[in-house]
mmCIF file of C-alpha atoms (C1' of nucleotides) in Angstrom:
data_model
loop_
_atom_site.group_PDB
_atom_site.id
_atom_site.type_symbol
_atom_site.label_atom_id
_atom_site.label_comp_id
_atom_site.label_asym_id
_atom_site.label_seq_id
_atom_site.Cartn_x
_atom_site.Cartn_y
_atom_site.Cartn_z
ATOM 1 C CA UNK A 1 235.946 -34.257 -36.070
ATOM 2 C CA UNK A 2 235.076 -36.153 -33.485
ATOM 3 C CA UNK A 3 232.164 -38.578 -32.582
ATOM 4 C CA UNK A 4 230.366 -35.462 -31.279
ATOM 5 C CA UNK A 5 229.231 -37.719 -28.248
ATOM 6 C CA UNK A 6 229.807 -36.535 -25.029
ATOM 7 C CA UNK A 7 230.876 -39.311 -22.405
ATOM 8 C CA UNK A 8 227.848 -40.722 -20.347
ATOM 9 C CA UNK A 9 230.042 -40.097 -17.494
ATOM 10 C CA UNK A 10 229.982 -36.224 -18.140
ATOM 11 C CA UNK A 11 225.772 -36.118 -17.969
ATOM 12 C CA UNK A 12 224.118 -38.957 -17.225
ATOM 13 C CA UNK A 13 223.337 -41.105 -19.931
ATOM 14 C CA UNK A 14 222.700 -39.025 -22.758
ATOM 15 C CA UNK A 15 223.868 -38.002 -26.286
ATOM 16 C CA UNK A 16 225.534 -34.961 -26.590
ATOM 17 C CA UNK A 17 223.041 -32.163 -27.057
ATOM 18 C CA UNK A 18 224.371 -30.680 -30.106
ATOM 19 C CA UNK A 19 224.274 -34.088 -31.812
ATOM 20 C CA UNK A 20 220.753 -34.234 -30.766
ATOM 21 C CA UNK A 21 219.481 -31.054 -32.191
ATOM 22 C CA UNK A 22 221.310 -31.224 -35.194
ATOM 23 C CA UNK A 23 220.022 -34.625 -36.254
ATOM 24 C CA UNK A 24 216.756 -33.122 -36.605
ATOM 25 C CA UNK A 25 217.488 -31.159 -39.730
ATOM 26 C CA UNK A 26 219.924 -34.030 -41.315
ATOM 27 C CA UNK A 27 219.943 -37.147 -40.301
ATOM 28 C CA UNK A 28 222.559 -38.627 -42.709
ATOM 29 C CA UNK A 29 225.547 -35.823 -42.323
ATOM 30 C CA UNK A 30 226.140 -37.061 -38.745
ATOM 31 C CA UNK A 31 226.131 -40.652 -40.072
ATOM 32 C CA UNK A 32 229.040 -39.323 -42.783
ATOM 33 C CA UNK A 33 230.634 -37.701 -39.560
ATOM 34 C CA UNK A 34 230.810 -40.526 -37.423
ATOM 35 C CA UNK A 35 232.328 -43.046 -40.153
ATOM 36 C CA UNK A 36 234.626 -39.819 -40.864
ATOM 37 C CA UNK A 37 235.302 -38.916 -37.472
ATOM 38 C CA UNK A 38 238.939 -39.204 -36.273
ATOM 39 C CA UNK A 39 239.061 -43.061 -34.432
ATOM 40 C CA UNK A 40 236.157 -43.824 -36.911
ATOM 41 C CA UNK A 41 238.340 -43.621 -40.002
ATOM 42 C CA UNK A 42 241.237 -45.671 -38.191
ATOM 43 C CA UNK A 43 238.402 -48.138 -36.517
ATOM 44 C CA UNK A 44 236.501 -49.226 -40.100
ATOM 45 C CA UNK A 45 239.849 -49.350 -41.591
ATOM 46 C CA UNK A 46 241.295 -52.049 -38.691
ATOM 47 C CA UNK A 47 238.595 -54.023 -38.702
ATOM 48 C CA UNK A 48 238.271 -54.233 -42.835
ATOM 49 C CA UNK A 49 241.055 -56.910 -42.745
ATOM 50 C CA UNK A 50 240.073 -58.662 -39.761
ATOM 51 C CA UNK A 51 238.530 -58.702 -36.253
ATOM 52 C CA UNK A 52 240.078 -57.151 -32.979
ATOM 53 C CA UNK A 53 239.700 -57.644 -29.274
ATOM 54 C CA UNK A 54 239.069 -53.876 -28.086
ATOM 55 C CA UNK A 55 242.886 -53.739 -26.501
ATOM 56 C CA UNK A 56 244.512 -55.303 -29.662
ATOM 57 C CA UNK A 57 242.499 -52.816 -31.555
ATOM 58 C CA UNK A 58 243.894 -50.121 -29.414
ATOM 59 C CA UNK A 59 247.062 -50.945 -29.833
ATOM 60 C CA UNK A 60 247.131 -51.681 -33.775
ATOM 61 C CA UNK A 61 245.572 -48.046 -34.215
ATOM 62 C CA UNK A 62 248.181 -46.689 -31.572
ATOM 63 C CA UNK A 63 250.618 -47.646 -34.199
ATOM 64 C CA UNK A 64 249.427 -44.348 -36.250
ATOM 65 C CA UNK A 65 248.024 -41.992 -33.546
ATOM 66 C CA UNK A 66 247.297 -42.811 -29.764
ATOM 67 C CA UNK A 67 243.985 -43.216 -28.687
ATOM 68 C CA UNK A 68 242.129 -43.390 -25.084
ATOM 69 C CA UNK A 69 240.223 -45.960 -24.074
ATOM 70 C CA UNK A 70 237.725 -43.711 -23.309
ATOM 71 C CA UNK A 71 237.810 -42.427 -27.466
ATOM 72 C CA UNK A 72 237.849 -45.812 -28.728
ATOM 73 C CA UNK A 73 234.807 -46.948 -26.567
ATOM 74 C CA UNK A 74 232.811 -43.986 -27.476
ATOM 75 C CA UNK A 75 233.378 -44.167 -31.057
ATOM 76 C CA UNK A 76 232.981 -47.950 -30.951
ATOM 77 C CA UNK A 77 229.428 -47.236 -29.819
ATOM 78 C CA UNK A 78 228.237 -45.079 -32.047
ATOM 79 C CA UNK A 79 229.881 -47.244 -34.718
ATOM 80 C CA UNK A 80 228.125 -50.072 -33.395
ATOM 81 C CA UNK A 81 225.014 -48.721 -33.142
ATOM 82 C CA UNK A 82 224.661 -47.336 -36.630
ATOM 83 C CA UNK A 83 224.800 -51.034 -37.254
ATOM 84 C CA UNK A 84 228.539 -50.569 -38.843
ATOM 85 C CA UNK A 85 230.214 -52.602 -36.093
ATOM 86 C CA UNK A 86 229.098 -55.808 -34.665
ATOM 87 C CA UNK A 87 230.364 -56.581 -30.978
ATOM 88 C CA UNK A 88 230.365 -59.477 -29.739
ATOM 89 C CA UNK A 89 230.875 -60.073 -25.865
ATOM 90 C CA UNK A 90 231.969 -63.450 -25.026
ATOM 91 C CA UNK A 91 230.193 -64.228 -20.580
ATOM 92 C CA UNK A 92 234.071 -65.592 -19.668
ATOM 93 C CA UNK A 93 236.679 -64.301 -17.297
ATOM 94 C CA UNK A 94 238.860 -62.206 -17.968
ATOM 95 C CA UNK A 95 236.472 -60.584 -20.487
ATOM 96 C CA UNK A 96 236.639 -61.286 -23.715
ATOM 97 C CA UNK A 97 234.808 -58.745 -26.384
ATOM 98 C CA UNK A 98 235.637 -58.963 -30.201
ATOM 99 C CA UNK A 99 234.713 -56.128 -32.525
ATOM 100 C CA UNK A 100 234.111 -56.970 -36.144
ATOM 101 C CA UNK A 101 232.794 -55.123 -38.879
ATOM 102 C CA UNK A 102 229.239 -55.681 -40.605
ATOM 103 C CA UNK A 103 227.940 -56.010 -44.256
ATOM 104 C CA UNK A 104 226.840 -52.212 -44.201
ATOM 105 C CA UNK A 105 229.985 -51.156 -42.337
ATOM 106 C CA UNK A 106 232.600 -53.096 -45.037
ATOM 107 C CA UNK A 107 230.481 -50.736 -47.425
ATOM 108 C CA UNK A 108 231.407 -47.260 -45.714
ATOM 109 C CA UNK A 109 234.884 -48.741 -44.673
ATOM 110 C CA UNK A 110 236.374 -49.699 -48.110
ATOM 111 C CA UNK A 111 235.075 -45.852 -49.184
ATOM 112 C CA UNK A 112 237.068 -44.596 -46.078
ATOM 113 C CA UNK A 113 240.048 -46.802 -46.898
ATOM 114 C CA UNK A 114 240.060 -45.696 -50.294
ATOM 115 C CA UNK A 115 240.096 -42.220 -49.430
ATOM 116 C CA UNK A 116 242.854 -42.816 -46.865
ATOM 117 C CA UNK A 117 244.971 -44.618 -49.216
ATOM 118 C CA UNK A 118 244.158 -41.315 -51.864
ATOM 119 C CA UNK A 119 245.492 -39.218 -49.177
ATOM 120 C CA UNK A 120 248.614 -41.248 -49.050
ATOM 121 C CA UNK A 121 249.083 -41.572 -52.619
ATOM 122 C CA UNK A 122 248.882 -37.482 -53.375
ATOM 123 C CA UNK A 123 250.852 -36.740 -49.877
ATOM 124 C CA UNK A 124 253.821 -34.962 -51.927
ATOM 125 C CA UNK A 125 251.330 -32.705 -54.023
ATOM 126 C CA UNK A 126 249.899 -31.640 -50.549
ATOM 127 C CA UNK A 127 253.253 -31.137 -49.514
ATOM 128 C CA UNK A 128 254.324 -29.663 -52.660
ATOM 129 C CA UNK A 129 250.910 -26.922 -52.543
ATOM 130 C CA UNK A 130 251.707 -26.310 -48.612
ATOM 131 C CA UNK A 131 255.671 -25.338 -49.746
ATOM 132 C CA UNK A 132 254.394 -23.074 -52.315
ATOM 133 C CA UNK A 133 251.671 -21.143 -50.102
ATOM 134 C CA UNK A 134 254.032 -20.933 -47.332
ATOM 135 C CA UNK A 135 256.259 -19.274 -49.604
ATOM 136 C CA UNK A 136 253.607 -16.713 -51.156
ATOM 137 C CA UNK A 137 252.723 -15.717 -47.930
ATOM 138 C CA UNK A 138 256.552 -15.388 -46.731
ATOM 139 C CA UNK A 139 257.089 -13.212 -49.787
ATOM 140 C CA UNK A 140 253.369 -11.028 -48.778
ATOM 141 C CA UNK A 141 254.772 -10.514 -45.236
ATOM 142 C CA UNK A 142 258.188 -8.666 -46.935
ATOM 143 C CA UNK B 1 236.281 -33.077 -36.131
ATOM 144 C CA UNK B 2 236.878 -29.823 -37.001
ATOM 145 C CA UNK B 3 239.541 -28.617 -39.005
ATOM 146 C CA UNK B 4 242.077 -28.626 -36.621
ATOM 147 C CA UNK B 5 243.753 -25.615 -36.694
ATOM 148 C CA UNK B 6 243.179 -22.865 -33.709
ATOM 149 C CA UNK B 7 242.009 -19.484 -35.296
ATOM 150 C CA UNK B 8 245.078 -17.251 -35.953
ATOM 151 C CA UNK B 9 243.800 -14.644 -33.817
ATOM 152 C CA UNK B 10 244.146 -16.922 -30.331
ATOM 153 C CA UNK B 11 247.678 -17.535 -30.560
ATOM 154 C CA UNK B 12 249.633 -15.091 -32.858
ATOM 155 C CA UNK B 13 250.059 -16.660 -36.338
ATOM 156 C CA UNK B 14 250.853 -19.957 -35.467
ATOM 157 C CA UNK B 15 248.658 -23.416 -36.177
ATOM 158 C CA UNK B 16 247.613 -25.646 -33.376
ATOM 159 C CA UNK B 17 250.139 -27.572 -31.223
ATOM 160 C CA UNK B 18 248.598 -30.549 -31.626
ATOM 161 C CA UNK B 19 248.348 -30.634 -35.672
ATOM 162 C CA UNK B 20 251.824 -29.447 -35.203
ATOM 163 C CA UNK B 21 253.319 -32.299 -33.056
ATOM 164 C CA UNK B 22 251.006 -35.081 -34.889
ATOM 165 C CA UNK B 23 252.533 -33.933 -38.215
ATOM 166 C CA UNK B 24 255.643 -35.473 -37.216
ATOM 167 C CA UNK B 25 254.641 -39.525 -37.303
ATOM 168 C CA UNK B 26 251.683 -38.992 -39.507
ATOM 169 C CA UNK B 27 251.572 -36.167 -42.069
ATOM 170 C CA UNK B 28 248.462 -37.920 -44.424
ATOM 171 C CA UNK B 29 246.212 -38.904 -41.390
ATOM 172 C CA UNK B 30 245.880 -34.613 -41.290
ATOM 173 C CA UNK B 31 245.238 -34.617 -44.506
ATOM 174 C CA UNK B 32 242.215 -36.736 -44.411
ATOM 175 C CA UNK B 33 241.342 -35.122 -41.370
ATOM 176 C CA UNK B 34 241.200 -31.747 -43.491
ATOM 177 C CA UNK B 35 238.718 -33.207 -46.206
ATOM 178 C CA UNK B 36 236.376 -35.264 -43.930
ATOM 179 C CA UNK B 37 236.316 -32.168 -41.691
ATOM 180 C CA UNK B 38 233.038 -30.711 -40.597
ATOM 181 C CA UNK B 39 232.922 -28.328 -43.338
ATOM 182 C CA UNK B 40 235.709 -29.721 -45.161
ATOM 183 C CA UNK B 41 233.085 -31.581 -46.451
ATOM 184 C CA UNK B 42 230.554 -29.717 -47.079
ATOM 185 C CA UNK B 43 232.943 -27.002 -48.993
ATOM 186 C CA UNK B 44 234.256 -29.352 -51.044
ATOM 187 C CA UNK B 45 230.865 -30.926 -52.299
ATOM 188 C CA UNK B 46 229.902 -27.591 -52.787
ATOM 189 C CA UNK B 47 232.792 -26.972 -54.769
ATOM 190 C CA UNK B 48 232.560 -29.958 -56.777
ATOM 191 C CA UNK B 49 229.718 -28.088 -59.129
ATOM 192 C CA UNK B 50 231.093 -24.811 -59.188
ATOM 193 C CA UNK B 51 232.837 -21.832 -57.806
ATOM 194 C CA UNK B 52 231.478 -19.835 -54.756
ATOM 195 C CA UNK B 53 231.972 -16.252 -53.373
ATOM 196 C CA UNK B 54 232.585 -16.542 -49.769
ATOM 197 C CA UNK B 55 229.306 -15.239 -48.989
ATOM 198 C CA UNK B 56 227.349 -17.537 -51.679
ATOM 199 C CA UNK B 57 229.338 -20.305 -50.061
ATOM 200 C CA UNK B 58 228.093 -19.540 -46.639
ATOM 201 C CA UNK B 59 224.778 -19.471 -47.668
ATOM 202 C CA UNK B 60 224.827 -21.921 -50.022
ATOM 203 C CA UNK B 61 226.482 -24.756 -46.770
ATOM 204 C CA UNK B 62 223.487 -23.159 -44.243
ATOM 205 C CA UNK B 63 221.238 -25.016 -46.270
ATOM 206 C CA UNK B 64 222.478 -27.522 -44.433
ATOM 207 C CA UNK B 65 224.180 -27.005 -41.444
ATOM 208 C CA UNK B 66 224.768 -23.225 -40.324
ATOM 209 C CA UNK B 67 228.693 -21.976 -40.769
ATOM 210 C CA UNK B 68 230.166 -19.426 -38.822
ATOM 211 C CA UNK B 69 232.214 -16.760 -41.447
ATOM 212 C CA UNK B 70 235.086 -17.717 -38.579
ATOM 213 C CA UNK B 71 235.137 -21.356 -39.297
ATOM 214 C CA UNK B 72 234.444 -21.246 -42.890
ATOM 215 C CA UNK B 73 237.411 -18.857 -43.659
ATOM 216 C CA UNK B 74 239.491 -21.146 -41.339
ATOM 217 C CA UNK B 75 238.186 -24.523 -43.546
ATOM 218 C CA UNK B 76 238.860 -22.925 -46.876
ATOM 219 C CA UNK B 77 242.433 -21.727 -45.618
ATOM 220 C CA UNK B 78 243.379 -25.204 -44.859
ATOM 221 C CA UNK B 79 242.073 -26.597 -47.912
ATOM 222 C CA UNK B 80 243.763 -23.753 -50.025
ATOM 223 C CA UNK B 81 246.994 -24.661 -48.180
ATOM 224 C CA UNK B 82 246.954 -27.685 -48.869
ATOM 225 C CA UNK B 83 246.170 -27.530 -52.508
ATOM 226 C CA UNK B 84 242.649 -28.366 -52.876
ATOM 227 C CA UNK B 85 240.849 -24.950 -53.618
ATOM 228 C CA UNK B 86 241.840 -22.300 -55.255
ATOM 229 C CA UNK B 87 241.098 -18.538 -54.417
ATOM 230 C CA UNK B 88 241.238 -15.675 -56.179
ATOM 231 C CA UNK B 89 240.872 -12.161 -54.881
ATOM 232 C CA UNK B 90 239.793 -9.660 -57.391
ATOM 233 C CA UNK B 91 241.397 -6.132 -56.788
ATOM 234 C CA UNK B 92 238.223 -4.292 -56.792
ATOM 235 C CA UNK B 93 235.759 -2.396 -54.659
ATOM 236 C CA UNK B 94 233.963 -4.029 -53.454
ATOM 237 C CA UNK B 95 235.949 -6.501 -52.873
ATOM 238 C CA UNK B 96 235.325 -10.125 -54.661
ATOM 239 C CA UNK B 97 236.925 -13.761 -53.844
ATOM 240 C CA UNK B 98 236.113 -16.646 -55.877
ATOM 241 C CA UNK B 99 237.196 -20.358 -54.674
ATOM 242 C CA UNK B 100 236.918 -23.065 -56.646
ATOM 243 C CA UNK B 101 238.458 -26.657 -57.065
ATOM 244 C CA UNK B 102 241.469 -27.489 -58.279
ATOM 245 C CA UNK B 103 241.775 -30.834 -60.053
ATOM 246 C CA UNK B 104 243.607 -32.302 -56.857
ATOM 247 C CA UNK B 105 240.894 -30.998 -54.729
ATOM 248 C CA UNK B 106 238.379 -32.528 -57.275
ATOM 249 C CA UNK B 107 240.038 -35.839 -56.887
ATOM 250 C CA UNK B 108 239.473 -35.484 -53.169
ATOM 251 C CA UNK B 109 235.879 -33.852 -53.576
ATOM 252 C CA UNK B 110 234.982 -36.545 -55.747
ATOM 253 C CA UNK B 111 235.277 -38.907 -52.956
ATOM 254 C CA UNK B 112 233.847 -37.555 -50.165
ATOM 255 C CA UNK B 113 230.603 -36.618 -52.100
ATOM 256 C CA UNK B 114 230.490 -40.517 -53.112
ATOM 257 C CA UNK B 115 230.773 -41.489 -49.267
ATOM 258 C CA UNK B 116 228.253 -38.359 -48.305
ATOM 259 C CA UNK B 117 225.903 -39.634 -51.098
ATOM 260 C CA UNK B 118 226.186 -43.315 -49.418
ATOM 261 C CA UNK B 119 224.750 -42.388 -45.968
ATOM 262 C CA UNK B 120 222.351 -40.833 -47.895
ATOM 263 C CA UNK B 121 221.236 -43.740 -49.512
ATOM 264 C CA UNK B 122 221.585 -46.208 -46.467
ATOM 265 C CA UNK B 123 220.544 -43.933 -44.002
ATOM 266 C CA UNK B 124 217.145 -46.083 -43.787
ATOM 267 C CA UNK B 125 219.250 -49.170 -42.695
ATOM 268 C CA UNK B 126 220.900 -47.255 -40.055
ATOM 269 C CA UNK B 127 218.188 -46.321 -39.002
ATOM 270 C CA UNK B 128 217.015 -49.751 -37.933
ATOM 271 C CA UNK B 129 220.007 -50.753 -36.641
ATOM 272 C CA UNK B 130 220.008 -47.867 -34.076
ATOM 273 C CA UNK B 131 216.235 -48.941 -33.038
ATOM 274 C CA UNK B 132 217.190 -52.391 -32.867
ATOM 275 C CA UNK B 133 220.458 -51.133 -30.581
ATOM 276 C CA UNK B 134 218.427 -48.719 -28.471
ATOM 277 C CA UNK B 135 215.499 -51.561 -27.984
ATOM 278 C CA UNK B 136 218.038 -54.214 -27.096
ATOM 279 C CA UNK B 137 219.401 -51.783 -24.488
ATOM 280 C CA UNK B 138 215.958 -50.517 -23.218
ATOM 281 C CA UNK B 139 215.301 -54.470 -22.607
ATOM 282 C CA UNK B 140 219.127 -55.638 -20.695
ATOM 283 C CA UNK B 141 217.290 -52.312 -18.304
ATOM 284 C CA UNK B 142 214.586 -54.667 -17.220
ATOM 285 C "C1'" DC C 1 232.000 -7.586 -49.405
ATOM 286 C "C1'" DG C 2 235.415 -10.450 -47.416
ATOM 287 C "C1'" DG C 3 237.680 -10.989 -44.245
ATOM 288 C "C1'" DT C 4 240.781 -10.566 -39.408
ATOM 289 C "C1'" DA C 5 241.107 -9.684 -34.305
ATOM 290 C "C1'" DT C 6 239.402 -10.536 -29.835
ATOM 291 C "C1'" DC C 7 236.785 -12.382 -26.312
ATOM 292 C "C1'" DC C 8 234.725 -16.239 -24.231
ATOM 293 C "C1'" DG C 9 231.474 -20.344 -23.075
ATOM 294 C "C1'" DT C 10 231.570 -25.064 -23.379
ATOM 295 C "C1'" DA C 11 231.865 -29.463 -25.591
ATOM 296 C "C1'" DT C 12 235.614 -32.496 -26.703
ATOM 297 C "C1'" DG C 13 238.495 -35.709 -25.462
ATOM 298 C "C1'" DG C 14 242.899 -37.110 -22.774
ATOM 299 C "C1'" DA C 15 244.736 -39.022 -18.099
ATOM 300 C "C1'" DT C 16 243.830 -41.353 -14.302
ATOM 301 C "C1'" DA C 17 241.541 -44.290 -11.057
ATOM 302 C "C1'" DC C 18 238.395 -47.690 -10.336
ATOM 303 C "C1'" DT C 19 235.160 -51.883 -11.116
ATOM 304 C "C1'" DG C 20 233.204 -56.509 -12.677
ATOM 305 C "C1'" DC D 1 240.685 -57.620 -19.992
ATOM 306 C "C1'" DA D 2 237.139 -54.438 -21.061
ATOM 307 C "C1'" DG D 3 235.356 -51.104 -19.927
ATOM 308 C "C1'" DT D 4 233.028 -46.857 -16.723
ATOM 309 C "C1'" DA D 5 233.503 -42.706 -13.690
ATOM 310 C "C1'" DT D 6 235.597 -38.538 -12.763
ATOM 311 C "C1'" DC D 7 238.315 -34.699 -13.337
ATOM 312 C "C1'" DC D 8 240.145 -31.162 -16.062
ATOM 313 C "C1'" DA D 9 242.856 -28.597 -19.915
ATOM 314 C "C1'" DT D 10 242.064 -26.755 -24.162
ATOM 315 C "C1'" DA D 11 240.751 -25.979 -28.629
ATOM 316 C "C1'" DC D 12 236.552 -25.581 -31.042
ATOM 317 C "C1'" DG D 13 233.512 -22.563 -32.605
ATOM 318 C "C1'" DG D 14 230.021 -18.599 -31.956
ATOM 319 C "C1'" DA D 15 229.362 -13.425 -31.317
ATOM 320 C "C1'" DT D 16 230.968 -9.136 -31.939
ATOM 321 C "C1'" DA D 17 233.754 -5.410 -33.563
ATOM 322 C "C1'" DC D 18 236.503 -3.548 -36.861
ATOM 323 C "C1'" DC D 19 239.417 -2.897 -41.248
ATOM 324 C "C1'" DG D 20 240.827 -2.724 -46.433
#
DNA sequence: CGGTATCCGTATGGATACTG
DNA sequence: CAGTATCCATACGGATACCG
């Protein structure tokens, strides 16, 4: 899933409309979707064992899946802003901006970590259930 | 994030390009992706109490977000595929399909509702933080 | 009832170029 | 370096129709 925020680029300075409407009924499921979201996940996880410079964190989570800078700034915000990551812009040239996680964002993070390392751990069942509904629905087709 | 897979019916039979081609360097990160889905999620928590007809399901996930029958059908797919619900089709008229957990999909389930039960809880501190964010960048406007 | 097939608008998010 | 602006492909997801 992703951040469900649409680029301030695309319409001027505003959250994505769907976003919008839907936190009205529940407030807390978009929360659980933006620590879940798809750079979220990598982001909290990063930034559990120690703080990144927004390329180096680029890079370190281009080591499992590529993301654009655009992605990574975006989800960065809205990580930032649910008070899960702290940034911390540093007035020298070149820039210098460093990303670290907070108290309530180690919380959420160690849950996400632990459910990516799950996911790891029970990769050959997944695999294993995957062969054997491929298979049942190899034999339906005949 | 949704679940990641296009809909059968948009390209004959086959699941998305992307999934396909991320597989490759990174089988788990799809994984997770499939349980922190949208309504991976929400099927899952459902799950975690008891089993669902399709239709009960629906209803019973509207309460809090609405589910096309489209999307859901494509979620629990996925999640059957990959071993984490089980359905059974009954061989009567009219027809009747139970899903329900499986204990790796309960392992999973277990999880997720512990991080969805979080936000819950410290939804009240995000809360500030995103007042705090939005003030501080009402007042760098002025 | 429990789906699948098809059509289709549009938000999502990647690539690229540009700026401070 | 750390982003923002812009463009644009596409896949996400809703609506509808139909079938077993």
């Amino acid at each position: 899933m992703g951040v469900s925020e649409r680029g301030a680029a695309d319409v001027k300075g505003e959250r994505g409309r769907r976003e919008e409407a839907r936190e009205a009924m529940c407030p807390h499921r978009l929360v659980l979707e933006h620590v879940t979201s798809r750079w979220g996940v990598l982001v909290l996880d990063a930034l559990l064992d120690r703080s990144y410079r927004f390329s180096e964190l680029r890079r370190e989570i281009g080591k499992l899946s590529t993301v654009s800078e655009k992605m990574l700034a975006q989800t960065l915000q809205t990580l930032e802003r649910d008070g899960f990551v702290h940034r911390d812009a540093k007035p020298v040239i070149p820039p210098r901006v460093d990303y670290s996680i907070t108290p309530l964002g180690r919380e959420a993070a160690e849950q996400v970590r632990a459910l990516a390392r799950w996911t790891g751990v029970r990769m050959d069942d997944v695999q294993r259930a995957r062969a054997a509904y491929d298979a049942a629905r190899e034999a339906a087709r005949a």
